[in-house]
Amino acid sequence: MKGSQVSDQHPAGASFAGPVVPGFHPDPSVCRVGDDYYLACSSFEYFPGIPLFHSRDLVHWTRIGNALDRPEQLRLPTSMPSSGGIYAPTLRHHDGRFWLIVTNCSEGGGNLLVTATDPAGPWSDPTWLPDVPGIDPDLAWDEDGTCWCTVAGVSQVALDPYTGRTLGEPRRLWSGGPGAKAPEAPHLYRIGDYWYLLIAEGGTERGHGISIARGLSPNGPFEPCPANPILTHRGTDHPVQNTGHGDLVQAPDGSWWMVFLGARPHGGTPGWHVLGRETFLAPVTWEDGWPVVGDILAPGDDGPGDPYHDDFDLTELHASWISVRDRSAEHCTTKERPGSLTLRARGTSLDEPDAVFIGRRQQHHACQARASVDPAQGCGGLAVRLDEQHHYDIEADGTEVRVVSRVGSVRAVVATLPVPAGPVVLGVRITEPPERYDPRTGPDLVSLGVERPDGTFAPLATLDGRYLSTEVAGGFTGRVIGLYAAQGVVHFDWFGYEQLTA
Ligand code: 6LW
């Protein structure tokens, strides 16, 4: 993708626009079984962990579940900072089952492996891999049936995937260009006569890229591709930046494709990305036995996203809902008041690591979210969250509605409105800033307000979106919009999210 190659063909023959999985869905790993593709992404401090998607054409992805959706599989303690937790899965199909290897970067965590016969679940309890060093584990099986686990760094060790025991000592492999930052995200493939070692390098920020090397054995030695990096947007004005951390897949027609992460900075300089790192797709061709990555099309398009209206009529929550660190029935249930979601606070605000919050990823640059909130005897509402130190909230407590801004160490109530007791419809509208020359313009504007009885939106405050961006907050995630309880018990009759089009 360093050149100007453009392809508008995907396996189904239609044109496509990226991202293929919009919103905070980084570190994609993909595998194909017959005509079906499956994709997994990182999930960090959110529970359930590792969103899974299915596609028939690599372009249109349907969410089918989460690999780690039981507390026995995923514990994310409050000692774990946001952007800790679940990093960089590898999803493979081998020997009649799906294998998913991943790192839980939190106390009591480490590398783990889960398996399933149906990727929609259930997934097994974890097999822990105490002797696998480092993050971003990959799995590949050679012709003898030996399973090789390759991790960031880059190093490799043979693994018995049934017991989790390593066989022998880890060995250092090719680690990218001389002096390159953060050689990570390795994936090892047998393609034709060669073993290919694909890695990300340059760090997951603007310098990100993907390089490849090949050798005759899965253990090397590896010869680097003379055209490395085979994918990077560093130093370009491409609207998709930070491109890296990819995985290759071959379509049934023999064509090759790469999924990878990218970010879409908006606003003036230095640019702020607010949707996290998203999943993109590009065609791959081969020249002299090396992969050449083509360009993504129409990268300004937001893509479809998930359906987003929930009346909370079902006893189970849709797989796109994610909670911070854990979700217990005591604190989050649709069974207490049928047709409503009930959140029971732990007596803390969204500033705390044990906040009771349930949200869905923001997947479009211009969008709105609304919710009917009945604070009952409590206090809660609607929030746009990046982490504990970066969120904008609108909440109701039965006497007033207030807008809270938490940015870094500063927490402020920026607007209040007296309201009668009972349910109130709260809303968030996220829009592009007005066009005028100012290189300091932020990425977007976040308006928080109430819905009047006639259905119109009355903003109480409009805040600069840059403070809820990765460039300001740091970390690996993106915005999540959702519902929370800060005190007592709060009921939500419905939640809706939609893209705003001009
Ligand atoms: C992940 C690493 C990376 O482990 O960021 O972009 C880290 N690549 O490979 C967290 O997503």
Coordinates of C-alpha atoms in Angstrom, one line a residue, residues 1-484:
M1 CA 0.0 0.0 0.0
K2 CA 3.0 2.3 -0.5
G3 CA 2.2 2.7 -4.1
S4 CA -1.0 3.8 -5.8
Q5 CA -2.6 0.5 -6.4
V6 CA -6.3 0.5 -6.1
S7 CA -8.7 -2.4 -6.3
D8 CA -12.4 -2.2 -6.1
Q9 CA -12.9 -6.0 -6.2
H10 CA -13.6 -8.2 -3.3
P11 CA -14.3 -11.9 -3.5
A12 CA -18.0 -11.3 -4.1
G13 CA -17.1 -9.0 -7.0
A14 CA -18.6 -5.7 -5.7
S15 CA -16.8 -2.5 -4.7
F16 CA -16.2 -1.9 -1.0
A17 CA -15.5 1.0 1.3
G18 CA -13.5 0.7 4.5
P19 CA -13.4 0.2 7.4
V20 CA -15.1 -3.2 7.2
V21 CA -15.6 -3.3 11.0
P22 CA -16.0 0.4 12.1
G23 CA -15.4 1.6 15.6
F24 CA -12.9 0.3 18.2
H25 CA -12.1 -3.1 16.7
P26 CA -8.3 -3.4 16.6
D27 CA -5.8 -6.2 16.0
P28 CA -8.0 -8.2 13.6
S29 CA -7.2 -11.8 13.1
V30 CA -9.1 -13.7 10.4
C31 CA -9.5 -17.3 9.2
R32 CA -11.6 -19.1 6.6
V33 CA -13.4 -22.4 6.7
G34 CA -15.0 -23.3 3.3
D35 CA -16.9 -20.2 2.2
D36 CA -17.1 -18.7 5.7
Y37 CA -14.7 -16.2 7.2
Y38 CA -14.4 -15.5 10.9
L39 CA -12.7 -12.5 12.5
A40 CA -11.6 -11.7 16.1
C41 CA -10.5 -8.4 17.6
S42 CA -9.0 -7.1 20.9
S43 CA -11.2 -5.9 23.7
F44 CA -9.0 -4.6 26.5
E45 CA -10.9 -3.7 29.7
Y46 CA -14.3 -4.7 28.4
F47 CA -16.4 -7.7 29.3
P48 CA -17.3 -9.9 27.4
G49 CA -14.0 -10.1 25.6
I50 CA -12.9 -10.7 22.0
P51 CA -15.7 -9.8 19.6
L52 CA -16.2 -12.3 16.8
F53 CA -17.6 -11.7 13.4
H54 CA -18.7 -13.8 10.4
S55 CA -18.6 -12.9 6.7
R56 CA -19.0 -14.5 3.4
D57 CA -17.2 -11.8 1.4
L58 CA -14.7 -10.2 3.9
V59 CA -16.5 -6.9 3.5
H60 CA -19.9 -7.4 5.3
W61 CA -19.3 -8.7 8.8
T62 CA -22.0 -9.8 11.3
R63 CA -21.3 -10.0 15.0
I64 CA -21.8 -13.5 16.2
G65 CA -20.6 -13.3 19.8
N66 CA -17.6 -12.9 22.1
A67 CA -15.1 -15.6 22.7
L68 CA -14.7 -14.8 26.4
D69 CA -18.2 -14.3 27.8
R70 CA -18.0 -16.1 31.1
P71 CA -16.3 -14.9 34.3
E72 CA -14.4 -18.2 34.4
Q73 CA -12.8 -17.3 31.1
L74 CA -12.1 -13.7 31.8
R75 CA -11.3 -11.8 35.0
L76 CA -10.4 -8.2 34.7
P77 CA -9.5 -6.9 38.2
T78 CA -9.9 -3.3 39.2
S79 CA -6.0 -3.3 39.6
M80 CA -5.9 -3.5 35.8
P81 CA -5.8 -0.1 34.1
S82 CA -8.0 0.7 31.2
S83 CA -6.3 -0.4 28.0
G84 CA -5.0 -3.4 29.9
G85 CA -6.8 -6.7 29.6
I86 CA -7.3 -8.6 26.4
Y87 CA -4.7 -7.9 23.6
A88 CA -4.3 -9.2 20.1
P89 CA -6.0 -12.6 19.5
T90 CA -5.0 -15.0 16.7
L91 CA -7.9 -17.1 15.4
R92 CA -7.2 -20.3 13.4
H93 CA -9.1 -23.4 12.3
H94 CA -7.2 -26.6 12.6
D95 CA -8.1 -30.3 13.1
G96 CA -11.8 -29.7 13.1
R97 CA -11.9 -26.9 15.6
F98 CA -11.3 -23.2 16.1
W99 CA -8.3 -22.1 18.2
L100 CA -8.0 -18.7 19.7
I101 CA -4.9 -17.6 21.4
V102 CA -4.6 -14.3 23.2
T103 CA -3.0 -12.4 26.1
N104 CA -4.8 -11.2 29.2
C105 CA -2.6 -8.3 30.3
S106 CA -3.8 -8.1 33.9
E107 CA -2.9 -9.4 37.3
G108 CA -3.5 -13.2 37.3
G109 CA -3.6 -13.2 33.5
G110 CA -1.1 -14.2 30.9
N111 CA -1.4 -16.0 27.6
L112 CA -4.3 -18.4 27.1
L113 CA -5.9 -20.5 24.5
V114 CA -9.6 -21.3 24.0
T115 CA -11.3 -23.6 21.5
A116 CA -14.7 -24.1 19.9
T117 CA -16.3 -26.1 17.3
D118 CA -18.8 -23.3 16.5
P119 CA -17.1 -19.9 16.6
A120 CA -20.4 -18.4 17.8
G121 CA -19.7 -20.3 21.0
P122 CA -19.6 -21.8 23.5
W123 CA -15.8 -21.4 23.7
S124 CA -13.9 -23.6 26.2
D125 CA -12.5 -22.5 29.5
P126 CA -8.9 -21.2 29.0
T127 CA -5.9 -23.4 28.8
W128 CA -3.2 -21.2 30.4
L129 CA 0.2 -21.0 28.8
P130 CA 2.5 -19.9 31.6
D131 CA 5.7 -20.5 29.7
V132 CA 4.7 -18.6 26.5
P133 CA 6.6 -15.3 26.8
G134 CA 5.3 -12.0 25.6
I135 CA 2.1 -10.6 23.9
D136 CA 0.5 -11.1 20.5
P137 CA 0.7 -14.9 20.4
D138 CA 0.2 -16.7 17.0
L139 CA -0.4 -20.4 16.3
A140 CA 0.7 -22.3 13.2
W141 CA 1.0 -26.0 12.7
D142 CA 3.7 -27.5 10.5
E143 CA 3.5 -30.6 8.3
D144 CA 4.6 -32.8 11.2
G145 CA 1.8 -31.5 13.3
T146 CA 4.1 -29.5 15.6
C147 CA 2.3 -26.4 16.8
W148 CA 4.5 -23.2 16.8
C149 CA 3.6 -20.3 19.0
T150 CA 5.2 -17.0 17.9
V151 CA 5.0 -13.9 20.0
A152 CA 5.9 -10.2 19.8
G153 CA 9.6 -9.5 20.0
V154 CA 9.7 -11.7 17.9
S155 CA 10.3 -15.2 19.4
Q156 CA 8.9 -18.7 19.0
V157 CA 8.4 -21.8 21.0
A158 CA 6.8 -25.2 20.2
L159 CA 3.6 -25.7 22.1
D160 CA 1.3 -28.6 23.0
P161 CA -1.9 -26.7 22.5
Y162 CA -3.9 -29.4 24.4
T163 CA -2.0 -29.1 27.7
G164 CA -0.6 -25.6 27.3
R165 CA 2.9 -26.9 27.9
T166 CA 5.8 -25.5 25.9
L167 CA 8.2 -28.0 24.3
G168 CA 11.8 -26.6 24.4
E169 CA 13.0 -23.0 24.9
P170 CA 11.8 -19.9 23.0
R171 CA 14.0 -18.9 20.1
R172 CA 14.5 -15.4 18.7
L173 CA 13.3 -15.0 15.1
W174 CA 13.6 -12.2 12.5
S175 CA 12.4 -9.0 14.2
G176 CA 11.8 -6.6 11.4
G177 CA 13.9 -3.7 10.1
P178 CA 17.1 -2.7 12.0
G179 CA 16.1 -0.6 15.0
A180 CA 12.4 -0.7 14.2
K181 CA 10.2 0.1 17.2
A182 CA 7.9 -2.6 18.6
P183 CA 8.2 -5.7 16.4
E184 CA 4.9 -7.4 17.2
A185 CA 1.7 -9.1 16.0
P186 CA 3.5 -12.0 14.3
H187 CA 1.6 -14.4 12.1
L188 CA 3.3 -17.4 10.5
Y189 CA 1.9 -19.0 7.3
R190 CA 2.8 -21.8 5.0
I191 CA 2.2 -20.5 1.5
G192 CA 3.6 -22.4 -1.5
D193 CA 7.2 -23.4 -0.8
Y194 CA 7.8 -20.9 1.9
W195 CA 7.0 -20.1 5.5
Y196 CA 6.1 -16.4 5.7
L197 CA 6.5 -14.4 8.9
L198 CA 4.3 -11.3 8.9
I199 CA 4.9 -8.8 11.6
A200 CA 3.8 -5.2 12.6
E201 CA 6.6 -2.7 13.4
G202 CA 7.0 1.0 14.1
G203 CA 4.5 1.1 17.0
T204 CA 0.7 1.3 16.8
E205 CA 0.8 5.1 16.3
R206 CA 1.4 7.1 13.1
G207 CA 4.6 5.1 12.4
H208 CA 2.9 1.8 12.2
G209 CA 3.5 -0.6 9.4
I210 CA 3.7 -4.3 8.3
S211 CA 6.7 -6.2 7.1
I212 CA 7.3 -9.7 6.0
A213 CA 10.1 -12.3 5.7
R214 CA 10.2 -15.8 4.4
G215 CA 12.1 -19.0 4.9
L216 CA 12.0 -22.7 4.1
S217 CA 11.2 -23.7 7.7
P218 CA 8.7 -22.3 10.3
N219 CA 11.7 -21.6 12.5
G220 CA 13.7 -19.6 9.9
P221 CA 16.2 -18.4 9.0
F222 CA 14.0 -15.7 7.4
E223 CA 14.9 -13.5 4.5
P224 CA 13.2 -10.0 4.7
C225 CA 11.1 -8.8 1.8
P226 CA 13.1 -6.2 -0.2
A227 CA 10.0 -4.1 -0.4
N228 CA 9.4 -3.9 3.4
P229 CA 7.3 -2.4 4.8
I230 CA 4.7 -3.9 2.6
L231 CA 2.0 -1.7 4.3
T232 CA 2.4 1.7 5.9
H233 CA 0.7 5.1 5.7
R234 CA 3.4 6.8 7.7
G235 CA 4.3 10.3 6.5
T236 CA 1.4 10.3 4.0
D237 CA -1.8 12.3 3.9
H238 CA -3.9 9.2 3.5
P239 CA -7.1 9.6 5.6
V240 CA -6.5 6.2 7.2
Q241 CA -3.4 6.3 9.4
N242 CA -1.6 4.0 11.9
T243 CA -2.1 1.1 9.5
G244 CA -0.6 -2.1 10.7
H245 CA -1.2 -5.3 12.7
G246 CA -2.6 -7.4 9.9
D247 CA -3.5 -11.0 9.1
L248 CA -3.6 -12.7 5.6
V249 CA -6.4 -14.9 4.3
Q250 CA -7.0 -16.6 1.0
A251 CA -10.4 -16.6 -0.6
P252 CA -11.9 -19.8 -2.2
D253 CA -11.2 -18.2 -5.7
G254 CA -7.5 -18.1 -4.8
S255 CA -7.2 -14.3 -4.3
W256 CA -5.5 -13.0 -1.2
W257 CA -6.6 -10.4 1.3
M258 CA -5.3 -8.7 4.3
V259 CA -7.2 -7.4 7.3
F260 CA -5.4 -4.8 9.4
L261 CA -6.0 -2.0 11.8
G262 CA -6.1 1.7 11.0
A263 CA -7.2 5.0 12.6
R264 CA -9.0 7.9 11.0
P265 CA -7.7 11.1 12.6
H266 CA -10.0 14.1 12.2
G267 CA -9.6 17.8 12.9
G268 CA -6.6 20.1 12.6
T269 CA -3.1 19.3 13.6
P270 CA -1.9 16.9 15.0
G271 CA -5.2 15.1 14.2
W272 CA -7.3 13.2 16.7
H273 CA -8.9 9.8 16.3
V274 CA -11.9 9.1 18.4
L275 CA -13.3 5.8 17.1
G276 CA -10.2 3.8 18.2
R277 CA -8.4 1.6 15.8
E278 CA -10.7 0.1 13.3
T279 CA -10.5 -3.0 11.0
F280 CA -9.8 -2.4 7.3
L281 CA -9.4 -4.7 4.3
A282 CA -7.1 -4.6 1.3
P283 CA -6.4 -6.9 -1.6
V284 CA -3.1 -8.7 -1.8
T285 CA -1.3 -9.7 -5.0
W286 CA 2.0 -11.6 -5.3
E287 CA 5.1 -10.6 -7.1
D288 CA 8.3 -12.7 -7.1
G289 CA 6.8 -14.7 -4.2
W290 CA 6.2 -11.6 -2.1
P291 CA 2.8 -10.1 -1.1
V292 CA 1.9 -6.7 -2.5
V293 CA -0.8 -4.9 -0.5
G294 CA -3.3 -2.8 -2.6
D295 CA -5.2 0.2 -1.4
I296 CA -8.5 0.5 0.5
L297 CA -11.2 2.2 -1.3
A298 CA -13.3 5.2 -0.2
P299 CA -11.7 5.2 3.2
G300 CA -13.7 8.2 4.4
D301 CA -16.9 6.1 4.5
D302 CA -18.0 5.0 8.0
G303 CA -19.3 1.6 7.1
P304 CA -22.5 0.0 8.3
G305 CA -22.0 -0.7 12.0
D306 CA -24.4 -2.7 14.1
P307 CA -28.1 -2.4 14.4
Y308 CA -28.7 -0.1 17.3
H309 CA -32.0 0.0 19.0
D310 CA -32.6 -2.0 22.1
D311 CA -35.9 -2.1 24.0
F312 CA -34.4 -4.5 26.5
D313 CA -37.2 -7.0 25.9
L314 CA -34.9 -10.0 25.8
T315 CA -33.5 -11.6 28.9
E316 CA -30.0 -11.9 27.3
L317 CA -28.2 -8.8 26.1
H318 CA -27.0 -8.5 22.5
A319 CA -23.4 -9.4 21.9
S320 CA -22.5 -5.8 21.0
W321 CA -23.1 -4.6 24.6
I322 CA -19.9 -4.3 26.6
S323 CA -19.3 -3.6 30.3
V324 CA -16.3 -2.2 32.1
R325 CA -14.3 -5.1 33.6
D326 CA -17.2 -7.3 34.6
R327 CA -21.0 -7.7 34.3
S328 CA -22.8 -9.4 37.2
A329 CA -26.5 -10.0 37.2
E330 CA -26.7 -8.2 40.5
H331 CA -25.5 -4.9 38.8
C332 CA -26.9 -5.3 35.3
T333 CA -30.1 -7.2 34.4
T334 CA -33.1 -7.1 32.1
K335 CA -35.0 -9.5 34.5
E336 CA -35.7 -7.2 37.3
R337 CA -38.1 -4.9 35.4
P338 CA -39.1 -6.8 32.3
G339 CA -38.7 -4.6 29.2
S340 CA -36.1 -2.5 30.9
L341 CA -32.4 -2.6 31.7
T342 CA -31.7 -2.2 35.4
L343 CA -28.3 -1.0 36.5
R344 CA -27.4 -1.1 40.2
A345 CA -24.6 1.2 41.2
R346 CA -21.7 0.2 43.3
G347 CA -21.8 3.7 44.7
T348 CA -19.2 5.1 42.4
S349 CA -19.0 7.3 39.4
L350 CA -17.6 6.5 35.9
D351 CA -14.3 7.9 37.3
E352 CA -13.8 4.6 39.2
P353 CA -12.5 1.3 37.8
D354 CA -15.6 -0.6 39.1
A355 CA -18.1 1.7 37.5
V356 CA -21.4 0.1 36.4
F357 CA -21.5 0.9 32.7
I358 CA -22.7 -0.9 29.7
G359 CA -22.1 0.5 26.2
R360 CA -21.7 0.0 22.5
R361 CA -18.8 1.2 20.4
Q362 CA -19.2 4.6 18.6
Q363 CA -19.0 3.5 15.0
H364 CA -19.7 6.6 13.0
H365 CA -18.1 10.1 13.2
A366 CA -21.5 11.8 13.1
C367 CA -24.1 10.0 15.3
Q368 CA -26.5 10.3 18.1
A369 CA -27.5 8.2 21.0
R370 CA -30.6 8.5 23.1
A371 CA -31.9 6.7 26.1
S372 CA -35.0 6.7 28.3
V373 CA -33.7 6.9 31.9
D374 CA -35.7 6.4 35.0
P375 CA -33.5 7.3 37.9
A376 CA -36.0 5.8 40.4
Q377 CA -34.1 6.3 43.7
G378 CA -30.7 6.6 42.1
C379 CA -28.6 8.6 39.7
G380 CA -27.5 7.5 36.2
G381 CA -27.6 8.3 32.6
L382 CA -25.8 8.3 29.2
A383 CA -22.0 8.7 28.7
V384 CA -19.4 8.8 26.0
R385 CA -16.5 6.9 27.5
L386 CA -12.9 6.6 26.6
D387 CA -11.6 5.6 30.0
E388 CA -12.0 6.5 33.7
Q389 CA -10.3 9.9 33.2
H390 CA -11.9 10.8 29.9
H391 CA -15.7 10.7 29.6
Y392 CA -18.6 13.1 29.1
D393 CA -21.8 12.2 30.9
I394 CA -25.4 13.4 31.1
E395 CA -27.2 12.1 34.1
A396 CA -30.5 12.4 36.0
D397 CA -31.3 11.9 39.7
G398 CA -35.0 12.7 39.8
T399 CA -34.5 16.4 40.6
E400 CA -32.1 17.6 38.0
V401 CA -30.2 16.6 34.8
R402 CA -26.6 17.5 34.8
V403 CA -23.7 17.3 32.3
V404 CA -20.4 16.1 33.7
S405 CA -17.1 16.4 32.0
R406 CA -14.1 14.4 33.2
V407 CA -10.9 15.2 31.4
G408 CA -7.6 14.1 32.9
S409 CA -7.6 15.0 36.6
V410 CA -10.4 17.6 36.3
R411 CA -14.0 16.7 36.9
A412 CA -16.6 19.4 36.4
V413 CA -20.4 19.8 36.3
V414 CA -20.8 22.0 33.2
A415 CA -24.6 22.4 33.1
T416 CA -27.7 21.6 35.1
L417 CA -31.4 21.6 34.4
P418 CA -34.1 21.1 37.0
V419 CA -36.6 18.3 36.0
P420 CA -39.6 16.6 37.6
A421 CA -39.2 13.1 39.0
G422 CA -39.7 10.2 36.6
P423 CA -38.3 9.1 33.3
V424 CA -36.4 11.5 31.1
V425 CA -35.0 11.0 27.6
L426 CA -31.3 11.9 27.6
G427 CA -29.3 12.4 24.4
V428 CA -25.8 12.8 22.9
R429 CA -25.2 14.2 19.4
I430 CA -21.8 14.0 17.9
T431 CA -21.1 16.2 14.9
E432 CA -18.3 17.6 12.8
P433 CA -17.1 21.1 13.8
P434 CA -18.2 23.9 11.5
E435 CA -15.7 24.5 8.7
R436 CA -13.5 27.5 9.1
Y437 CA -9.7 27.8 9.0
D438 CA -8.2 27.0 12.3
P439 CA -5.4 24.4 12.5
R440 CA -6.4 23.7 16.1
T441 CA -9.9 22.6 15.3
G442 CA -10.8 19.5 17.2
P443 CA -12.1 16.3 15.6
D444 CA -15.8 16.7 16.6
L445 CA -18.3 18.3 18.9
V446 CA -20.2 16.4 21.6
S447 CA -23.5 17.9 22.6
L448 CA -25.3 16.4 25.6
G449 CA -28.9 17.3 26.4
V450 CA -32.5 16.3 26.9
E451 CA -35.3 15.4 24.5
R452 CA -38.2 17.8 24.8
P453 CA -41.8 16.3 24.7
D454 CA -42.1 17.2 21.0
G455 CA -39.1 15.0 20.3
T456 CA -36.6 17.8 19.6
F457 CA -33.1 17.8 21.2
A458 CA -32.2 20.5 23.7
P459 CA -28.5 20.6 24.2
L460 CA -27.3 21.6 27.7
A461 CA -23.6 21.7 26.8
T462 CA -21.5 21.2 23.7
L463 CA -17.9 20.0 24.4
D464 CA -14.8 19.6 22.3
G465 CA -14.4 16.0 21.2
R466 CA -10.6 16.0 21.3
Y467 CA -10.5 15.3 25.0
L468 CA -12.2 11.9 24.3
S469 CA -9.6 10.9 21.6
T470 CA -6.7 8.4 21.8
E471 CA -4.2 11.2 21.1
V472 CA -5.3 13.0 24.4
A473 CA -6.3 10.0 26.6
G474 CA -3.6 7.5 25.4
G475 CA -4.2 3.8 25.3
F476 CA -5.5 1.3 22.8
T477 CA -9.3 1.7 22.8
G478 CA -11.9 4.0 21.3
R479 CA -15.1 5.7 22.4
V480 CA -17.9 3.6 23.8
I481 CA -21.4 5.2 24.3
G482 CA -23.6 3.7 26.9
L483 CA -25.6 3.7 30.1
Y484 CA -24.4 3.8 33.7

